[in-house]
Amino acid sequence: MADDDDFLSSRLFVDETLAEGATLTLTDAPANYLRNVMRVAPGQALLLFNGRDGEWAGRVAAVEKKRVEVVAERRTREQTPATGVDYLFAPLKHARLDYMVQKAVEMGAGRLRPVLTRRTQATRVNLDRMRANVIEAAEQCGVLAIPEVLDPEPLDRALARWPEDLPLAFCDEAAEQADSMATLRPLARGPLAVLIGPEGGLDPAERAAL
């Protein structure tokens, strides 16, 4: 378990391997963030994670014009696996999609899967932006496993090759079952996929296919 002081430290995602005594040389966006946004100084404490090696308490070793060196000192939390929750969603536009991605990470989605429905309004998805938002949300909310972001695909294609052992729940405003938790409770211990349709709702053919 992390010390109380660790929760006051800035958390930073890194691509490099984390181990006791490892020195990481950060450049480009991570270095710019630490130097110009966080305004770190040598000796300052950080929390580091990479989605593989758990969370590590680290310390800033050097701050230079184009790079920042940090040292991993001790592991504060063991790595946790990604959840078995696939989150399928019809893409939204810009800021609303950013917010949705943030909340999906906070709530424990294991994979983010944009699907294009017949009434989807935003047909182009900036995957780099989505992945950056995933990392930023993980940094802020304490998540250790970074959710995977899949390429967009048409909903009918995803359903045509759907695995039989993966239950899929979709949010249907016309459903007779008013208690959604009663529907989901029997599935709580296994993998699960959840589908959120577009702003205009799924069309009749898509609902019939589901």
C-alpha positions as a LaTeX table, in Angstrom:
\begin{tabular}{lrrr}
\hline
Residue & $x$ (\AA) & $y$ (\AA) & $z$ (\AA) \\
\hline
Met1 & 0.00 & 0.00 & 0.00 \\
Ala2 & 1.22 & 3.51 & $-0.77$ \\
Asp3 & 2.13 & 5.86 & 2.04 \\
Asp4 & $-0.22$ & 8.77 & 2.69 \\
Asp5 & 2.40 & 11.18 & 1.36 \\
Asp6 & 2.46 & 9.33 & $-1.96$ \\
Phe7 & $-1.11$ & 10.40 & $-2.72$ \\
Leu8 & 0.04 & 14.01 & $-2.59$ \\
Ser9 & 2.66 & 13.40 & $-5.31$ \\
Ser10 & 2.12 & 13.94 & $-9.01$ \\
Arg11 & 1.49 & 10.72 & $-10.97$ \\
Leu12 & 3.17 & 10.27 & $-14.32$ \\
Phe13 & 2.76 & 7.56 & $-16.96$ \\
Val14 & 6.04 & 6.44 & $-18.56$ \\
Asp15 & 6.79 & 3.90 & $-21.30$ \\
Glu16 & 10.06 & 2.72 & $-19.76$ \\
Thr17 & 10.54 & $-0.31$ & $-17.52$ \\
Leu18 & 10.29 & 0.49 & $-13.82$ \\
Ala19 & 12.59 & $-1.15$ & $-11.28$ \\
Glu20 & 14.40 & $-0.16$ & $-8.11$ \\
Gly21 & 17.12 & 2.38 & $-8.89$ \\
Ala22 & 16.16 & 2.74 & $-12.58$ \\
Thr23 & 17.01 & 6.15 & $-14.02$ \\
Leu24 & 14.58 & 7.37 & $-16.67$ \\
Thr25 & 15.41 & 10.14 & $-19.11$ \\
Leu26 & 12.18 & 11.85 & $-20.14$ \\
Thr27 & 12.00 & 14.03 & $-23.25$ \\
Asp28 & 9.33 & 15.62 & $-25.45$ \\
Ala29 & 5.82 & 15.84 & $-23.95$ \\
Pro30 & 6.56 & 14.20 & $-20.54$ \\
Ala31 & 9.58 & 16.44 & $-19.98$ \\
Asn32 & 7.66 & 19.52 & $-21.08$ \\
Tyr33 & 4.81 & 18.63 & $-18.73$ \\
Leu34 & 7.11 & 18.19 & $-15.74$ \\
Arg35 & 9.27 & 21.21 & $-16.47$ \\
Asn36 & 6.76 & 23.80 & $-17.67$ \\
Val37 & 3.41 & 22.66 & $-16.22$ \\
Met38 & 4.36 & 20.99 & $-12.95$ \\
Arg39 & 7.54 & 23.09 & $-12.60$ \\
Val40 & 9.37 & 20.28 & $-10.84$ \\
Ala41 & 12.76 & 20.74 & $-9.22$ \\
Pro42 & 15.52 & 18.24 & $-8.40$ \\
Gly43 & 14.60 & 16.20 & $-5.35$ \\
Gln44 & 10.84 & 16.48 & $-5.88$ \\
Ala45 & 8.82 & 13.28 & $-5.33$ \\
Leu46 & 6.75 & 11.67 & $-8.09$ \\
Leu47 & 4.65 & 8.56 & $-8.58$ \\
Leu48 & 5.48 & 6.61 & $-11.74$ \\
Phe49 & 3.58 & 3.84 & $-13.55$ \\
Asn50 & 3.69 & 2.20 & $-16.97$ \\
Gly51 & 0.73 & $-0.19$ & $-16.94$ \\
Arg52 & 3.05 & $-3.19$ & $-16.45$ \\
Asp53 & 5.28 & $-2.86$ & $-13.38$ \\
Gly54 & 2.97 & $-1.41$ & $-10.76$ \\
Glu55 & 3.31 & 2.04 & $-9.24$ \\
Trp56 & 6.67 & 3.40 & $-8.06$ \\
Ala57 & 7.71 & 6.24 & $-5.83$ \\
Gly58 & 10.33 & 8.23 & $-7.68$ \\
Arg59 & 12.29 & 11.41 & $-7.41$ \\
Val60 & 13.40 & 14.07 & $-9.88$ \\
Ala61 & 17.17 & 13.77 & $-10.36$ \\
Ala62 & 17.81 & 16.56 & $-12.89$ \\
Val63 & 15.87 & 19.17 & $-14.83$ \\
Glu64 & 17.42 & 20.37 & $-18.08$ \\
Lys65 & 16.20 & 22.36 & $-21.06$ \\
Lys66 & 15.07 & 19.38 & $-23.14$ \\
Arg67 & 14.96 & 16.53 & $-20.67$ \\
Val68 & 14.11 & 15.56 & $-17.12$ \\
Glu69 & 15.74 & 12.66 & $-15.31$ \\
Val70 & 13.79 & 10.76 & $-12.65$ \\
Val71 & 14.80 & 7.80 & $-10.51$ \\
Ala72 & 12.44 & 5.00 & $-9.45$ \\
Glu73 & 13.08 & 4.27 & $-5.77$ \\
Arg74 & 10.50 & 1.78 & $-4.43$ \\
Arg75 & 7.31 & 0.10 & $-5.54$ \\
Thr76 & 4.26 & 1.46 & $-3.75$ \\
Arg77 & 1.61 & $-0.74$ & $-5.42$ \\
Glu78 & 1.71 & $-4.05$ & $-7.29$ \\
Gln79 & 0.40 & $-4.09$ & $-10.84$ \\
Thr80 & $-3.31$ & $-4.80$ & $-11.19$ \\
Pro81 & $-4.71$ & $-6.46$ & $-14.33$ \\
Ala82 & $-7.10$ & $-4.72$ & $-16.66$ \\
Thr83 & $-10.76$ & $-5.39$ & $-15.92$ \\
Gly84 & $-12.78$ & $-7.73$ & $-18.10$ \\
Val85 & $-15.12$ & $-4.95$ & $-19.15$ \\
Asp86 & $-15.32$ & $-4.03$ & $-22.84$ \\
Tyr87 & $-16.94$ & $-0.63$ & $-23.33$ \\
Leu88 & $-18.51$ & $-0.19$ & $-26.77$ \\
Phe89 & $-19.83$ & 3.24 & $-27.62$ \\
Ala90 & $-21.01$ & 5.32 & $-30.53$ \\
Pro91 & $-18.44$ & 8.16 & $-30.82$ \\
Leu92 & $-19.34$ & 11.67 & $-29.72$ \\
Lys93 & $-17.87$ & 14.97 & $-30.84$ \\
His94 & $-14.66$ & 16.38 & $-29.35$ \\
Ala95 & $-15.12$ & 17.61 & $-25.77$ \\
Arg96 & $-18.01$ & 15.26 & $-25.01$ \\
Leu97 & $-15.92$ & 12.30 & $-26.20$ \\
Asp98 & $-12.99$ & 13.45 & $-24.06$ \\
Tyr99 & $-15.25$ & 13.57 & $-21.00$ \\
Met100 & $-16.76$ & 10.17 & $-21.76$ \\
Val101 & $-13.32$ & 8.57 & $-22.13$ \\
Gln102 & $-12.22$ & 10.08 & $-18.82$ \\
Lys103 & $-15.25$ & 8.68 & $-16.99$ \\
Ala104 & $-14.92$ & 5.26 & $-18.64$ \\
Val105 & $-11.34$ & 5.00 & $-17.35$ \\
Glu106 & $-12.36$ & 6.13 & $-13.87$ \\
Met107 & $-15.15$ & 3.52 & $-13.76$ \\
Gly108 & $-12.84$ & 0.67 & $-14.72$ \\
Ala109 & $-13.24$ & $-0.06$ & $-18.44$ \\
Gly110 & $-10.65$ & $-2.53$ & $-19.66$ \\
Arg111 & $-11.03$ & $-1.82$ & $-23.38$ \\
Leu112 & $-12.59$ & 1.12 & $-25.23$ \\
Arg113 & $-14.23$ & 0.10 & $-28.51$ \\
Pro114 & $-15.78$ & 2.82 & $-30.68$ \\
Val115 & $-18.51$ & 1.41 & $-32.92$ \\
Leu116 & $-20.22$ & 3.18 & $-35.79$ \\
Thr117 & $-24.00$ & 2.86 & $-35.77$ \\
Arg118 & $-26.53$ & 4.05 & $-38.33$ \\
Arg119 & $-27.26$ & 7.16 & $-36.27$ \\
Thr120 & $-23.72$ & 7.92 & $-35.10$ \\
Gln121 & $-23.10$ & 11.64 & $-35.58$ \\
Ala122 & $-19.30$ & 11.66 & $-35.27$ \\
Thr123 & $-17.90$ & 9.21 & $-37.81$ \\
Arg124 & $-14.22$ & 10.14 & $-37.44$ \\
Val125 & $-12.35$ & 9.20 & $-34.27$ \\
Asn126 & $-8.97$ & 10.64 & $-33.29$ \\
Leu127 & $-7.42$ & 7.57 & $-31.68$ \\
Asp128 & $-4.24$ & 9.40 & $-30.63$ \\
Arg129 & $-6.35$ & 11.93 & $-28.75$ \\
Met130 & $-8.37$ & 9.15 & $-27.15$ \\
Arg131 & $-5.24$ & 7.34 & $-25.98$ \\
Ala132 & $-3.80$ & 10.58 & $-24.58$ \\
Asn133 & $-7.05$ & 11.13 & $-22.67$ \\
Val134 & $-6.92$ & 7.56 & $-21.34$ \\
Ile135 & $-3.41$ & 8.13 & $-19.96$ \\
Glu136 & $-4.30$ & 11.51 & $-18.48$ \\
Ala137 & $-7.36$ & 10.05 & $-16.76$ \\
Ala138 & $-5.30$ & 7.14 & $-15.40$ \\
Glu139 & $-2.71$ & 9.57 & $-14.04$ \\
Gln140 & $-5.37$ & 11.57 & $-12.23$ \\
Cys141 & $-7.55$ & 8.80 & $-10.80$ \\
Gly142 & $-4.93$ & 6.28 & $-9.66$ \\
Val143 & $-5.60$ & 3.55 & $-12.24$ \\
Leu144 & $-2.60$ & 1.27 & $-12.88$ \\
Ala145 & $-3.83$ & $-0.77$ & $-15.87$ \\
Ile146 & $-4.13$ & 1.37 & $-19.00$ \\
Pro147 & $-7.32$ & 0.52 & $-20.95$ \\
Glu148 & $-6.74$ & $-0.59$ & $-24.53$ \\
Val149 & $-8.19$ & 1.63 & $-27.27$ \\
Leu150 & $-9.39$ & $-0.30$ & $-30.32$ \\
Asp151 & $-9.91$ & 0.94 & $-33.85$ \\
Pro152 & $-13.46$ & 2.00 & $-34.76$ \\
Glu153 & $-15.61$ & $-0.55$ & $-36.57$ \\
Pro154 & $-19.24$ & $-0.73$ & $-37.73$ \\
Leu155 & $-21.57$ & $-2.15$ & $-35.10$ \\
Asp156 & $-22.95$ & $-4.79$ & $-37.47$ \\
Arg157 & $-19.42$ & $-6.07$ & $-38.14$ \\
Ala158 & $-18.66$ & $-6.29$ & $-34.43$ \\
Leu159 & $-21.88$ & $-8.22$ & $-33.81$ \\
Ala160 & $-21.31$ & $-10.57$ & $-36.75$ \\
Arg161 & $-18.15$ & $-11.97$ & $-35.12$ \\
Trp162 & $-19.18$ & $-11.60$ & $-31.48$ \\
Pro163 & $-17.70$ & $-14.32$ & $-29.21$ \\
Glu164 & $-20.33$ & $-16.56$ & $-27.64$ \\
Asp165 & $-18.66$ & $-16.50$ & $-24.23$ \\
Leu166 & $-18.75$ & $-12.68$ & $-23.87$ \\
Pro167 & $-22.10$ & $-11.35$ & $-22.59$ \\
Leu168 & $-23.14$ & $-8.04$ & $-24.15$ \\
Ala169 & $-25.46$ & $-5.65$ & $-22.34$ \\
Phe170 & $-26.82$ & $-2.65$ & $-24.20$ \\
Cys171 & $-28.63$ & 0.35 & $-22.79$ \\
Asp172 & $-32.13$ & 0.21 & $-24.22$ \\
Glu173 & $-34.56$ & 2.96 & $-23.25$ \\
Ala174 & $-37.47$ & 0.73 & $-24.32$ \\
Ala175 & $-36.47$ & $-2.24$ & $-22.15$ \\
Glu176 & $-39.16$ & $-3.68$ & $-19.89$ \\
Gln177 & $-36.61$ & $-4.33$ & $-17.14$ \\
Ala178 & $-36.49$ & $-1.15$ & $-15.05$ \\
Asp179 & $-33.78$ & $-2.37$ & $-12.66$ \\
Ser180 & $-30.60$ & $-2.54$ & $-14.71$ \\
Met181 & $-28.59$ & $-3.83$ & $-11.74$ \\
Ala182 & $-30.85$ & $-6.89$ & $-11.51$ \\
Thr183 & $-29.92$ & $-7.69$ & $-15.11$ \\
Leu184 & $-26.19$ & $-7.16$ & $-14.59$ \\
Arg185 & $-25.80$ & $-8.78$ & $-11.15$ \\
Pro186 & $-25.57$ & $-12.40$ & $-12.42$ \\
Leu187 & $-22.77$ & $-11.34$ & $-14.79$ \\
Ala188 & $-20.68$ & $-9.53$ & $-12.18$ \\
Arg189 & $-17.99$ & $-12.22$ & $-11.78$ \\
Gly190 & $-17.12$ & $-12.74$ & $-15.43$ \\
Pro191 & $-16.13$ & $-10.72$ & $-18.49$ \\
Leu192 & $-18.74$ & $-8.33$ & $-19.76$ \\
Ala193 & $-19.27$ & $-5.94$ & $-22.64$ \\
Val194 & $-21.47$ & $-2.87$ & $-22.39$ \\
Leu195 & $-22.78$ & $-0.95$ & $-25.40$ \\
Ile196 & $-23.92$ & 2.68 & $-25.32$ \\
Gly197 & $-25.69$ & 3.74 & $-28.49$ \\
Pro198 & $-25.69$ & 7.08 & $-30.31$ \\
Glu199 & $-27.48$ & 10.24 & $-29.24$ \\
Gly200 & $-30.44$ & 9.40 & $-31.48$ \\
Gly201 & $-30.64$ & 5.83 & $-30.20$ \\
Leu202 & $-30.12$ & 2.56 & $-32.01$ \\
Asp203 & $-32.33$ & 2.04 & $-35.04$ \\
Pro204 & $-34.86$ & $-0.84$ & $-35.16$ \\
Ala205 & $-32.60$ & $-3.10$ & $-37.25$ \\
Glu206 & $-29.72$ & $-2.70$ & $-34.81$ \\
Arg207 & $-31.96$ & $-3.39$ & $-31.83$ \\
Ala208 & $-33.29$ & $-6.49$ & $-33.55$ \\
Ala209 & $-29.74$ & $-7.70$ & $-34.23$ \\
Leu210 & $-28.83$ & $-7.21$ & $-30.59$ \\
\hline
\end{tabular}
